[in-house]
XYZ file of C-alpha atoms in Angstrom:
671
model
C -80.209 -92.679 -16.594
C -81.556 -88.986 -18.118
C -84.855 -87.030 -18.638
C -84.626 -85.274 -21.797
C -85.347 -82.371 -19.891
C -81.626 -82.767 -18.356
C -80.405 -83.171 -20.710
C -77.705 -81.191 -23.660
C -78.303 -80.281 -26.263
C -77.709 -81.779 -28.852
C -74.811 -79.508 -31.007
C -75.248 -80.072 -34.925
C -72.840 -78.386 -37.228
C -72.101 -78.764 -41.071
C -69.482 -78.595 -43.892
C -71.366 -78.864 -47.319
C -69.150 -79.670 -50.196
C -68.800 -77.315 -53.107
C -67.005 -79.795 -56.037
C -68.010 -78.520 -59.569
C -65.640 -80.288 -60.591
C -67.268 -83.874 -59.736
C -66.661 -86.829 -62.413
C -69.629 -87.284 -63.958
C -70.989 -84.175 -64.652
C -70.095 -82.483 -67.955
C -69.009 -79.015 -68.397
C -71.850 -77.579 -69.918
C -74.245 -78.876 -66.913
C -72.370 -76.640 -63.830
C -74.361 -73.615 -64.482
C -77.140 -75.810 -63.159
C -75.522 -77.387 -60.331
C -74.563 -73.668 -59.281
C -78.562 -73.348 -60.091
C -79.405 -76.296 -58.452
C -77.077 -77.042 -55.893
C -75.222 -74.172 -54.733
C -77.981 -70.662 -55.266
C -80.814 -72.088 -52.754
C -77.290 -73.225 -49.673
C -76.595 -69.327 -50.145
C -80.148 -68.548 -49.831
C -81.183 -70.929 -47.383
C -77.984 -69.591 -45.973
C -78.239 -66.622 -45.198
C -82.384 -66.434 -45.610
C -81.742 -68.469 -41.779
C -78.676 -66.386 -40.248
C -76.944 -70.689 -40.020
C -74.237 -71.039 -38.424
C -72.754 -73.161 -41.947
C -69.969 -74.664 -42.650
C -68.810 -74.156 -46.649
C -66.399 -75.582 -48.240
C -64.412 -75.623 -51.563
C -61.863 -76.180 -53.961
C -59.775 -72.793 -55.203
C -61.303 -74.900 -58.439
C -64.597 -74.890 -57.120
C -64.486 -70.778 -56.939
C -62.636 -69.852 -60.194
C -64.943 -71.947 -62.113
C -68.463 -70.673 -60.720
C -67.157 -67.000 -60.417
C -66.333 -67.710 -64.245
C -69.611 -68.680 -64.345
C -71.439 -65.962 -61.943
C -69.617 -63.592 -59.927
C -72.207 -62.027 -57.578
C -72.115 -66.626 -56.355
C -68.748 -65.997 -55.325
C -69.323 -62.161 -53.699
C -72.022 -64.036 -51.748
C -70.477 -66.354 -50.752
C -67.747 -63.814 -49.676
C -69.705 -62.141 -47.242
C -72.026 -65.082 -45.638
C -68.765 -66.034 -44.699
C -66.601 -62.642 -44.445
C -69.154 -60.751 -42.174
C -72.429 -63.388 -42.073
C -73.339 -66.634 -40.348
C -70.748 -68.919 -42.554
C -67.531 -70.520 -41.639
C -65.601 -70.826 -45.437
C -63.623 -74.886 -44.637
C -60.894 -75.371 -47.101
C -59.034 -77.575 -48.584
C -56.604 -76.570 -51.490
C -56.447 -75.729 -54.593
C -57.522 -79.122 -57.036
C -59.478 -81.811 -55.346
C -56.264 -84.917 -54.394
C -56.600 -87.765 -52.318
C -53.327 -86.585 -50.390
C -52.063 -89.741 -49.296
C -51.233 -91.136 -52.951
C -49.271 -87.807 -54.648
C -45.765 -86.636 -53.467
C -45.433 -85.036 -50.930
C -44.356 -81.541 -52.879
C -47.764 -81.558 -54.181
C -50.084 -81.869 -51.395
C -47.921 -78.910 -50.343
C -48.647 -77.488 -53.381
C -51.878 -77.649 -53.817
C -52.772 -75.977 -49.867
C -50.188 -73.692 -50.926
C -52.186 -72.358 -54.123
C -55.969 -72.935 -52.698
C -55.061 -70.301 -50.042
C -54.242 -68.035 -52.602
C -57.063 -68.240 -54.328
C -59.097 -68.682 -50.587
C -57.588 -64.944 -50.293
C -57.338 -63.571 -53.867
C -61.743 -64.576 -54.035
C -63.090 -64.561 -50.704
C -60.741 -62.447 -48.780
C -59.933 -65.003 -45.743
C -57.690 -68.045 -44.924
C -59.929 -70.694 -43.696
C -58.495 -72.001 -39.710
C -60.342 -75.613 -40.318
C -60.012 -78.013 -43.418
C -61.962 -81.224 -44.588
C -59.625 -84.014 -44.945
C -60.359 -84.357 -49.787
C -62.289 -87.592 -49.831
C -61.986 -87.872 -46.050
C -58.312 -90.154 -47.363
C -56.275 -89.456 -44.564
C -52.445 -90.437 -43.715
C -50.207 -88.873 -40.793
C -48.842 -87.599 -42.935
C -51.059 -84.817 -43.799
C -50.745 -83.653 -40.744
C -47.338 -81.646 -41.059
C -49.233 -80.144 -44.573
C -51.707 -78.442 -42.872
C -49.790 -76.587 -39.922
C -47.200 -76.111 -42.470
C -50.231 -74.041 -44.084
C -51.505 -71.951 -41.270
C -54.345 -74.570 -40.556
C -55.180 -74.843 -36.872
C -57.916 -77.466 -37.495
C -59.324 -80.235 -40.294
C -62.304 -82.838 -40.891
C -62.128 -86.667 -40.783
C -64.919 -89.283 -40.589
C -64.990 -91.297 -37.436
C -67.041 -94.603 -38.738
C -63.640 -96.249 -40.790
C -60.636 -95.722 -38.398
C -62.982 -96.332 -34.882
C -62.892 -99.410 -36.394
C -58.769 -99.889 -35.918
C -59.361 -98.280 -32.654
C -61.393 -101.002 -29.874
C -59.624 -98.231 -27.454
C -61.112 -95.828 -28.462
C -64.218 -94.719 -26.383
C -67.024 -94.556 -28.534
C -67.721 -91.296 -26.486
C -64.688 -89.265 -28.430
C -67.026 -89.347 -31.422
C -69.255 -86.619 -29.688
C -66.026 -84.098 -29.650
C -62.866 -82.689 -30.986
C -59.699 -85.676 -30.992
C -55.915 -84.715 -31.132
C -54.955 -86.073 -35.150
C -51.228 -87.608 -34.693
C -48.800 -86.637 -36.893
C -44.712 -88.339 -37.600
C -43.144 -86.081 -35.113
C -44.862 -84.703 -32.054
C -46.088 -82.787 -34.833
C -50.563 -83.078 -33.693
C -54.075 -81.092 -35.040
C -57.605 -81.210 -32.855
C -59.440 -82.039 -35.119
C -63.335 -82.171 -35.794
C -65.450 -85.262 -36.381
C -67.721 -86.373 -40.374
C -70.435 -89.254 -39.629
C -70.910 -91.276 -42.799
C -73.998 -92.675 -41.785
C -74.875 -89.617 -40.412
C -74.557 -87.394 -44.071
C -75.961 -90.215 -45.753
C -78.651 -90.312 -42.820
C -79.348 -86.814 -44.493
C -79.206 -87.563 -47.837
C -82.704 -89.362 -47.181
C -84.330 -87.428 -45.580
C -83.050 -85.079 -48.289
C -84.379 -87.045 -50.684
C -87.501 -87.618 -49.601
C -85.948 -92.287 -48.286
C -86.946 -91.282 -44.734
C -89.570 -88.601 -43.023
C -89.094 -85.752 -41.100
C -90.392 -87.252 -37.341
C -88.253 -90.239 -38.345
C -85.162 -88.885 -39.303
C -85.693 -86.236 -35.938
C -85.342 -89.477 -33.538
C -82.615 -90.484 -35.074
C -80.347 -87.101 -34.070
C -82.082 -87.249 -31.217
C -80.936 -90.402 -29.563
C -77.084 -88.465 -29.652
C -78.758 -86.795 -26.774
C -77.271 -86.900 -23.507
C -76.543 -84.992 -20.977
C -72.755 -83.905 -21.397
C -72.762 -81.276 -24.438
C -72.095 -83.736 -26.996
C -71.222 -82.156 -30.842
C -72.397 -84.475 -34.419
C -71.722 -83.560 -37.868
C -75.000 -83.078 -39.139
C -73.321 -82.848 -43.178
C -70.153 -83.085 -44.211
C -70.210 -84.701 -47.901
C -71.290 -83.542 -51.864
C -73.734 -80.561 -52.669
C -74.295 -81.405 -56.127
C -77.164 -84.684 -54.905
C -79.958 -82.087 -53.620
C -82.534 -81.339 -56.518
C -79.218 -82.257 -58.910
C -78.750 -85.648 -60.245
C -74.866 -86.503 -61.915
C -76.396 -89.519 -63.361
C -73.129 -91.772 -61.494
C -75.586 -94.320 -60.696
C -78.605 -96.391 -61.374
C -79.382 -96.753 -58.704
C -79.078 -93.358 -57.279
C -82.490 -91.582 -55.665
C -84.888 -90.364 -58.704
C -86.172 -86.781 -57.945
C -89.264 -86.067 -56.736
C -92.147 -84.026 -57.495
C -90.745 -82.358 -52.997
C -87.940 -79.806 -53.982
C -84.812 -81.167 -51.730
C -83.918 -77.621 -50.412
C -88.182 -76.975 -49.574
C -87.379 -80.126 -47.116
C -83.372 -79.781 -45.915
C -85.058 -75.368 -45.387
C -88.327 -77.742 -43.034
C -85.926 -79.809 -41.533
C -83.841 -76.417 -40.468
C -86.508 -74.666 -38.954
C -87.647 -77.915 -36.836
C -84.145 -77.661 -35.687
C -83.992 -74.348 -35.028
C -87.081 -74.757 -32.669
C -85.957 -77.491 -31.779
C -84.233 -77.321 -27.676
C -83.260 -81.082 -28.604
C -80.760 -78.590 -30.498
C -78.402 -76.138 -31.592
C -77.099 -75.549 -34.880
C -73.187 -74.260 -34.459
C -69.904 -73.946 -37.422
C -67.635 -75.587 -37.192
C -65.097 -73.837 -35.309
C -67.520 -73.333 -32.925
C -66.923 -76.497 -32.803
C -63.459 -77.263 -32.229
C -63.035 -74.552 -29.319
C -64.648 -77.778 -27.547
C -61.539 -78.845 -27.593
C -61.699 -78.721 -23.834
C -64.147 -80.477 -22.088
C -64.159 -83.758 -21.011
C -63.762 -87.200 -23.034
C -62.379 -84.032 -25.787
C -58.435 -83.039 -26.569
C -57.655 -86.545 -26.887
C -54.068 -87.490 -28.932
C -55.161 -90.413 -31.702
C -53.623 -92.032 -34.577
C -56.381 -93.026 -36.643
C -54.046 -94.151 -39.358
C -53.022 -97.738 -38.140
C -51.461 -100.904 -40.556
C -53.948 -102.751 -41.071
C -56.225 -99.332 -42.947
C -53.013 -97.047 -43.080
C -55.158 -95.058 -45.375
C -58.888 -94.940 -44.166
C -60.967 -93.112 -45.628
C -64.955 -91.853 -45.884
C -68.356 -94.114 -46.111
C -68.321 -97.680 -46.909
C -65.224 -100.411 -47.824
C -65.801 -99.790 -51.244
C -64.833 -96.261 -50.648
C -60.092 -97.494 -50.049
C -57.244 -96.022 -52.694
C -57.860 -97.841 -55.201
C -60.938 -96.376 -56.480
C -58.235 -93.465 -57.489
C -55.009 -94.783 -57.963
C -55.362 -98.436 -59.720
C -58.946 -98.510 -60.837
C -61.698 -96.315 -62.477
C -60.699 -95.361 -66.882
C -56.920 -95.715 -66.328
C -55.928 -94.488 -62.878
C -52.276 -96.497 -63.391
C -51.776 -94.855 -67.050
C -53.234 -91.107 -65.744
C -51.188 -90.827 -62.525
C -48.560 -92.613 -64.061
C -48.489 -89.272 -66.361
C -49.218 -87.234 -63.439
C -45.837 -88.385 -61.918
C -43.284 -87.946 -65.354
C -44.631 -84.377 -64.760
C -43.930 -83.923 -61.121
C -39.983 -85.503 -61.949
C -39.176 -82.228 -64.017
C -41.091 -79.830 -62.819
C -39.436 -81.194 -58.931
C -35.458 -80.545 -60.427
C -36.685 -77.951 -62.652
C -35.703 -74.312 -61.381
C -37.858 -72.612 -63.940
C -40.897 -74.467 -63.053
C -43.760 -71.682 -62.546
C -46.362 -71.993 -60.071
C -48.631 -72.216 -63.573
C -47.231 -75.567 -63.870
C -47.726 -76.066 -59.954
C -51.707 -75.240 -60.130
C -51.584 -77.171 -63.402
C -50.479 -80.620 -61.959
C -52.765 -80.103 -59.347
C -55.749 -79.610 -60.928
C -54.782 -82.974 -63.247
C -53.815 -85.001 -60.024
C -57.618 -84.645 -58.903
C -59.188 -87.357 -57.730
C -62.110 -86.269 -60.146
C -60.539 -87.601 -62.871
C -60.379 -90.650 -61.582
C -63.740 -92.166 -60.899
C -67.503 -92.057 -63.312
C -65.516 -89.756 -65.304
C -68.379 -88.759 -68.698
C -66.495 -89.292 -72.188
C -66.458 -86.623 -72.783
C -64.583 -84.786 -69.809
C -61.651 -87.889 -70.071
C -61.134 -87.157 -73.126
C -60.890 -83.993 -72.778
C -59.267 -84.756 -70.437
C -56.596 -87.152 -72.091
C -56.278 -84.231 -74.236
C -54.584 -82.349 -71.746
C -52.416 -84.277 -69.722
C -50.547 -85.487 -72.547
C -50.057 -81.565 -74.212
C -48.602 -80.662 -70.233
C -46.629 -83.648 -70.559
C -45.272 -82.540 -73.576
C -44.557 -79.743 -73.111
C -43.735 -80.006 -69.608
C -41.452 -83.944 -70.431
C -40.515 -83.810 -73.902
C -40.871 -86.090 -75.781
C -40.780 -88.744 -73.480
C -37.618 -91.375 -73.305
C -38.347 -94.941 -73.974
C -36.623 -96.056 -70.484
C -34.924 -99.364 -70.807
C -37.077 -102.871 -70.507
C -36.535 -105.865 -70.017
C -36.049 -107.899 -73.086
C -34.076 -104.704 -74.704
C -30.315 -103.463 -75.309
C -27.450 -105.501 -75.655
C -25.709 -108.061 -73.323
C -22.233 -108.817 -73.415
C -21.538 -113.037 -72.485
C -20.774 -113.452 -68.454
C -17.076 -114.694 -68.955
C -16.131 -118.104 -67.937
C -14.159 -117.600 -65.547
C -17.418 -115.346 -63.589
C -19.744 -117.880 -65.159
C -17.690 -120.348 -62.734
C -18.171 -117.398 -59.883
C -21.387 -116.991 -59.993
C -23.158 -118.164 -62.239
C -24.725 -121.898 -61.462
C -27.839 -123.728 -62.573
C -28.347 -127.984 -60.829
C -31.774 -128.444 -62.844
C -33.999 -126.012 -62.707
C -32.257 -124.089 -60.387
C -30.526 -120.883 -61.392
C -28.692 -119.195 -58.352
C -26.641 -116.223 -58.543
C -23.946 -115.422 -55.750
C -21.717 -112.374 -55.010
C -19.611 -110.861 -52.627
C -22.903 -109.581 -51.166
C -25.705 -111.112 -52.969
C -26.951 -114.765 -52.966
C -29.908 -115.366 -55.529
C -31.618 -118.837 -56.137
C -34.190 -118.491 -58.816
C -36.860 -120.843 -60.065
C -36.521 -121.464 -64.095
C -40.197 -123.746 -63.571
C -41.964 -121.602 -62.300
C -41.149 -117.963 -64.340
C -38.034 -117.174 -62.284
C -39.839 -116.638 -59.261
C -36.823 -116.421 -56.623
C -36.590 -119.026 -53.733
C -34.371 -117.901 -51.979
C -32.510 -114.357 -51.514
C -29.537 -113.443 -48.883
C -27.484 -110.897 -48.196
C -24.632 -111.412 -46.481
C -24.377 -108.318 -44.643
C -28.624 -109.982 -43.372
C -26.909 -112.629 -41.827
C -27.108 -115.869 -43.737
C -30.655 -117.045 -43.624
C -33.101 -115.633 -46.641
C -34.583 -112.390 -45.760
C -37.763 -113.806 -48.698
C -38.838 -116.111 -50.808
C -40.507 -118.903 -51.367
C -42.516 -120.537 -48.787
C -43.348 -123.749 -50.520
C -46.577 -126.122 -50.642
C -47.032 -127.744 -46.561
C -45.149 -125.035 -45.074
C -47.391 -123.717 -43.372
C -49.555 -126.788 -40.841
C -52.957 -125.709 -41.703
C -54.801 -126.627 -45.106
C -55.910 -122.741 -44.921
C -51.993 -121.578 -46.279
C -51.646 -125.029 -48.582
C -50.358 -123.752 -50.736
C -47.218 -122.397 -52.494
C -45.715 -118.676 -51.577
C -43.965 -117.177 -54.099
C -41.857 -113.861 -54.954
C -40.760 -111.852 -57.471
C -43.728 -113.370 -59.609
C -47.322 -111.895 -61.196
C -51.032 -112.482 -60.318
C -54.598 -111.438 -62.631
C -57.039 -112.738 -61.810
C -59.925 -111.027 -63.857
C -64.277 -112.392 -62.837
C -65.114 -115.012 -65.508
C -61.930 -116.201 -66.779
C -58.599 -118.121 -66.555
C -56.297 -116.508 -63.558
C -52.584 -115.377 -65.133
C -49.310 -116.000 -64.002
C -45.830 -116.332 -65.227
C -45.519 -119.544 -63.367
C -44.606 -121.296 -66.089
C -40.836 -122.643 -67.406
C -38.617 -120.411 -68.490
C -34.481 -120.994 -70.105
C -33.058 -117.899 -69.513
C -30.973 -115.623 -70.935
C -27.581 -115.369 -68.512
C -25.497 -111.847 -69.327
C -23.859 -109.349 -68.167
C -24.746 -105.697 -68.318
C -22.793 -102.876 -67.161
C -21.273 -104.157 -63.134
C -24.509 -106.228 -63.268
C -25.221 -110.018 -64.586
C -28.454 -110.037 -65.975
C -31.047 -113.132 -66.512
C -34.047 -112.075 -69.065
C -37.000 -114.684 -69.001
C -39.985 -114.617 -71.112
C -42.877 -116.429 -70.829
C -46.437 -116.490 -73.309
C -50.381 -115.638 -70.893
C -53.561 -115.244 -72.717
C -52.334 -112.557 -73.042
C -49.265 -111.971 -74.472
C -46.092 -112.793 -73.767
C -44.305 -111.446 -70.404
C -41.091 -110.273 -70.245
C -39.110 -110.861 -67.581
C -35.950 -108.864 -66.225
C -33.539 -109.953 -62.647
C -30.506 -107.953 -62.590
C -28.624 -108.535 -59.980
C -25.353 -105.524 -59.981
C -21.904 -106.628 -58.359
C -20.561 -103.341 -57.025
C -24.421 -102.562 -54.160
C -26.126 -104.950 -53.197
C -29.044 -104.612 -54.899
C -31.559 -107.471 -56.988
C -33.428 -104.977 -59.742
C -36.738 -106.565 -60.756
C -38.417 -105.581 -64.405
C -41.110 -106.502 -65.679
C -42.538 -105.776 -69.884
C -46.315 -106.743 -70.256
C -46.677 -106.991 -73.869
C -50.861 -107.635 -74.236
C -53.507 -106.682 -76.601
C -55.295 -105.774 -74.286
C -55.460 -105.877 -70.269
C -59.185 -107.026 -68.667
C -60.536 -105.471 -65.570
C -59.227 -107.192 -62.548
C -56.563 -107.735 -60.356
C -53.589 -107.149 -61.358
C -51.173 -107.865 -58.997
C -47.345 -108.316 -58.601
C -43.524 -107.916 -57.590
C -44.845 -109.976 -54.804
C -42.022 -110.334 -51.495
C -42.912 -113.710 -49.092
C -40.759 -113.181 -45.413
C -39.048 -116.069 -44.122
C -40.929 -116.313 -40.967
C -37.398 -118.167 -39.357
C -35.101 -114.900 -40.179
C -37.473 -111.814 -39.102
C -39.126 -111.600 -35.751
C -42.553 -111.233 -35.765
C -42.738 -109.613 -32.738
C -41.367 -106.286 -34.493
C -42.396 -106.851 -37.601
C -42.430 -103.370 -39.479
C -43.619 -101.958 -42.510
C -42.555 -98.509 -43.628
C -43.270 -95.626 -46.566
C -44.620 -92.710 -47.258
C -48.585 -91.460 -47.582
C -48.181 -88.475 -48.987
C -46.021 -86.312 -46.027
C -42.704 -85.536 -45.590
C -41.368 -88.125 -43.633
C -42.201 -92.382 -43.978
C -45.018 -93.882 -41.851
C -44.123 -96.835 -39.430
C -46.228 -99.652 -38.756
C -46.421 -102.672 -36.617
C -47.315 -105.727 -36.649
C -47.287 -108.026 -35.121
C -50.868 -108.820 -32.951
C -52.334 -106.441 -36.487
C -54.504 -108.548 -39.358
C -53.322 -106.755 -42.529
C -54.608 -107.707 -45.779
C -54.585 -104.261 -47.975
C -55.686 -106.906 -50.975
C -58.809 -107.896 -49.431
C -61.152 -108.585 -51.637
C -64.258 -106.740 -50.252
C -67.430 -108.239 -52.843
C -67.439 -110.217 -55.759
C -67.007 -106.561 -57.802
C -64.292 -105.093 -55.455
C -61.367 -106.586 -55.276
C -59.156 -104.739 -52.392
C -59.729 -103.669 -49.084
C -57.010 -100.784 -49.006
C -52.912 -100.086 -49.629
C -50.398 -97.959 -49.284
C -49.849 -94.675 -51.601
C -45.347 -95.134 -51.468
C -45.175 -91.662 -52.727
C -41.821 -91.462 -51.936
C -40.999 -94.308 -54.178
C -39.547 -96.979 -51.254
C -41.528 -98.878 -49.115
C -39.140 -100.822 -46.042
C -40.433 -104.797 -44.475
C -39.264 -106.000 -41.825
C -38.789 -106.866 -37.517
C -36.136 -104.444 -35.322
C -32.797 -105.698 -36.557
C -32.760 -105.670 -40.428
C -35.497 -104.851 -43.516
C -35.431 -105.627 -46.430
C -35.420 -102.045 -49.050
C -37.967 -102.162 -52.106
C -37.034 -99.057 -54.597
C -40.546 -98.649 -56.806
C -40.465 -96.389 -60.148
C -43.747 -94.837 -60.013
C -42.299 -92.549 -63.753
C -43.205 -96.731 -64.940
C -46.268 -97.407 -63.315
C -48.301 -95.465 -60.462
C -47.517 -99.116 -59.063
C -49.495 -98.743 -54.997
C -48.810 -101.687 -52.927
C -50.459 -104.380 -50.463
C -49.991 -105.312 -46.813
C -50.611 -108.934 -46.186
C -49.731 -110.429 -42.295
C -51.216 -113.462 -40.342
C -51.358 -115.741 -37.785
C -50.635 -118.874 -38.732
C -50.950 -121.628 -35.695
C -47.602 -120.577 -33.561
C -45.236 -118.264 -36.734
C -46.577 -115.593 -39.676
C -47.739 -115.136 -42.989
C -45.770 -111.898 -44.412
C -45.630 -110.139 -48.004
C -46.123 -108.021 -49.875
C -46.837 -107.156 -53.555
C -47.504 -103.552 -55.841
C -50.539 -103.454 -57.385
C -51.215 -101.459 -61.398
C -55.002 -102.331 -61.201
C -58.158 -103.671 -59.440
C -61.850 -103.709 -59.492
C -64.100 -101.169 -57.803
C -67.257 -99.788 -59.493
C -65.849 -97.050 -61.611
C -63.698 -100.021 -63.307
C -64.011 -99.263 -66.926
C -62.312 -101.887 -70.408
C -59.377 -101.370 -72.083
C -60.889 -98.973 -75.709
C -60.607 -102.646 -77.333
C -57.735 -101.147 -79.096
C -54.905 -102.124 -77.086
C -51.765 -99.992 -74.700
C -50.316 -97.554 -76.287
C -47.100 -99.092 -75.037
C -46.074 -102.815 -72.736
C -47.016 -101.585 -69.236
C -43.449 -101.816 -67.413
C -42.855 -102.133 -64.277
C -38.998 -101.128 -62.097
C -38.495 -101.773 -58.477
C -34.631 -103.018 -56.324
C -34.913 -104.950 -53.799
C -32.211 -104.574 -50.616
C -31.162 -104.918 -47.570
C -31.542 -101.824 -44.463
C -30.435 -101.699 -41.371
C -32.857 -100.656 -38.267
C -35.812 -98.357 -38.417
C -36.092 -96.034 -35.746
C -39.512 -95.435 -35.109
C -41.078 -91.451 -35.648
């Protein structure tokens, strides 16, 4: 073992994240943030000539300019001729894997325009927003001129046990979907949380220096000292009751003391992010790796509660505001009159900060701004046909006799392309669904109690049903007896039913198309309120006897132009697994192309979701059970975490709807 005197200095870089739109900071406190957080950071960098990385969204720079133009001028000097390096991220802090590819492209493009106008630079390195990464984002960063990105090590590495731990100290190369690649700098959640604890006076300097020195070696390592919020030093956003209490000692003084010591200590050397990225060709660097995995398709920073459900289906009404953004997007995408100002506003409205611990005043202002844009762009948003609405014609006797059969509680519909069997005792859950082009075996349906020879799996697993689980309340499902209405609507057979629940009726409509191999499933939840909890529906339980486990996969879009394909062979996938009593899911998939495929190397199911009805996210499950497996996909309209807030009490403005279609698919090649 080498002694310290022959060890190489530990190279240390930083990315200080400036976000004036911080969720729990009201607009009238932004000048306070500028004075207490941004100004001391810039003063520290200038005074000690520190090569700090400083990142900000375009919106942050515009807002700071409106408060104090001189501070933007100072940042321009620091990152131009000065010692610092500006790191980009886009116009707004958008969660890339949750929004359409076109919005990600616009966000980076508009952000670069603002950087050019206000700072006179084009940043070469981007901080992945909230460290929420997907392989589909790589193409966007490359297309917008970035030569590298900053992403967290801790969570991706959990699902890649084959990675050499030494890689965390060196830049690597993140792989995209079609051979593209981008150099990668690591951020470290544990490391930046250690920095925060030191700054807040919870850790003493000698203890913190000992932690840093423990990462030193003779191999020329580099490590991120800090890669997170600036708005938490000498200022408290008021987001948590457990926030560190502001002490008597100025926190920027503590940070300055740390940098004084680091600058003088030969065990350490401060470098810029760009200099760290230039270490790409040293030993242990430059390995081509995929950060995503089937278990964690969208890795996110910090502990498990920080997963993408946080910005998708929790908050005050993430589902509602995300759905409104999708409606606006669909109009802008198809409009030749859509302006750059429109896209800029949509990027702002899709910012993550409106989806977590937002204050009451900011929430009301945001909802007004969102409603105004939706009204202006979309006009009077038409009420789409919901289950139970719109007349259906009676089925002709010949069609009923030939295509529809009822045997006790089972209702079956058969066409040239489709065989669907529904269970009227269980709310029209799918007993079996078969497409002729995929063979004579159903690909999905119900796996009855006792199907698995394992008491841990001793339950019924349905397809096409709904489950709401909320703390302290009985479970709500639609698995109650239904007497359906069967009729004809255009070129399809329609089955409708209604289930009464403790929260109100659940209307369900199943459409079997006669001219194409497709089954539609539509829900309307006519509830006066929705409690905090996990609301999942559109479950599809795979038939293990029909789909080969060795080539089992799922694929979808997570903010990129192309689908991302994930193998489930040998993996333990459970996106809907609860993290704790307070956090109901561990992750999910964005389904940002409105499409999810699941199946094996020969055949698969294609599932299309209407994001303008409900901006649901996907949850995939796959476990080995003895010699077989359990595989399922479902869609979430609500999950629970520390940001979740109950309904106001007035009830939703309109019934909650959800639409999906199931059709057969062919072979999907690897990206």
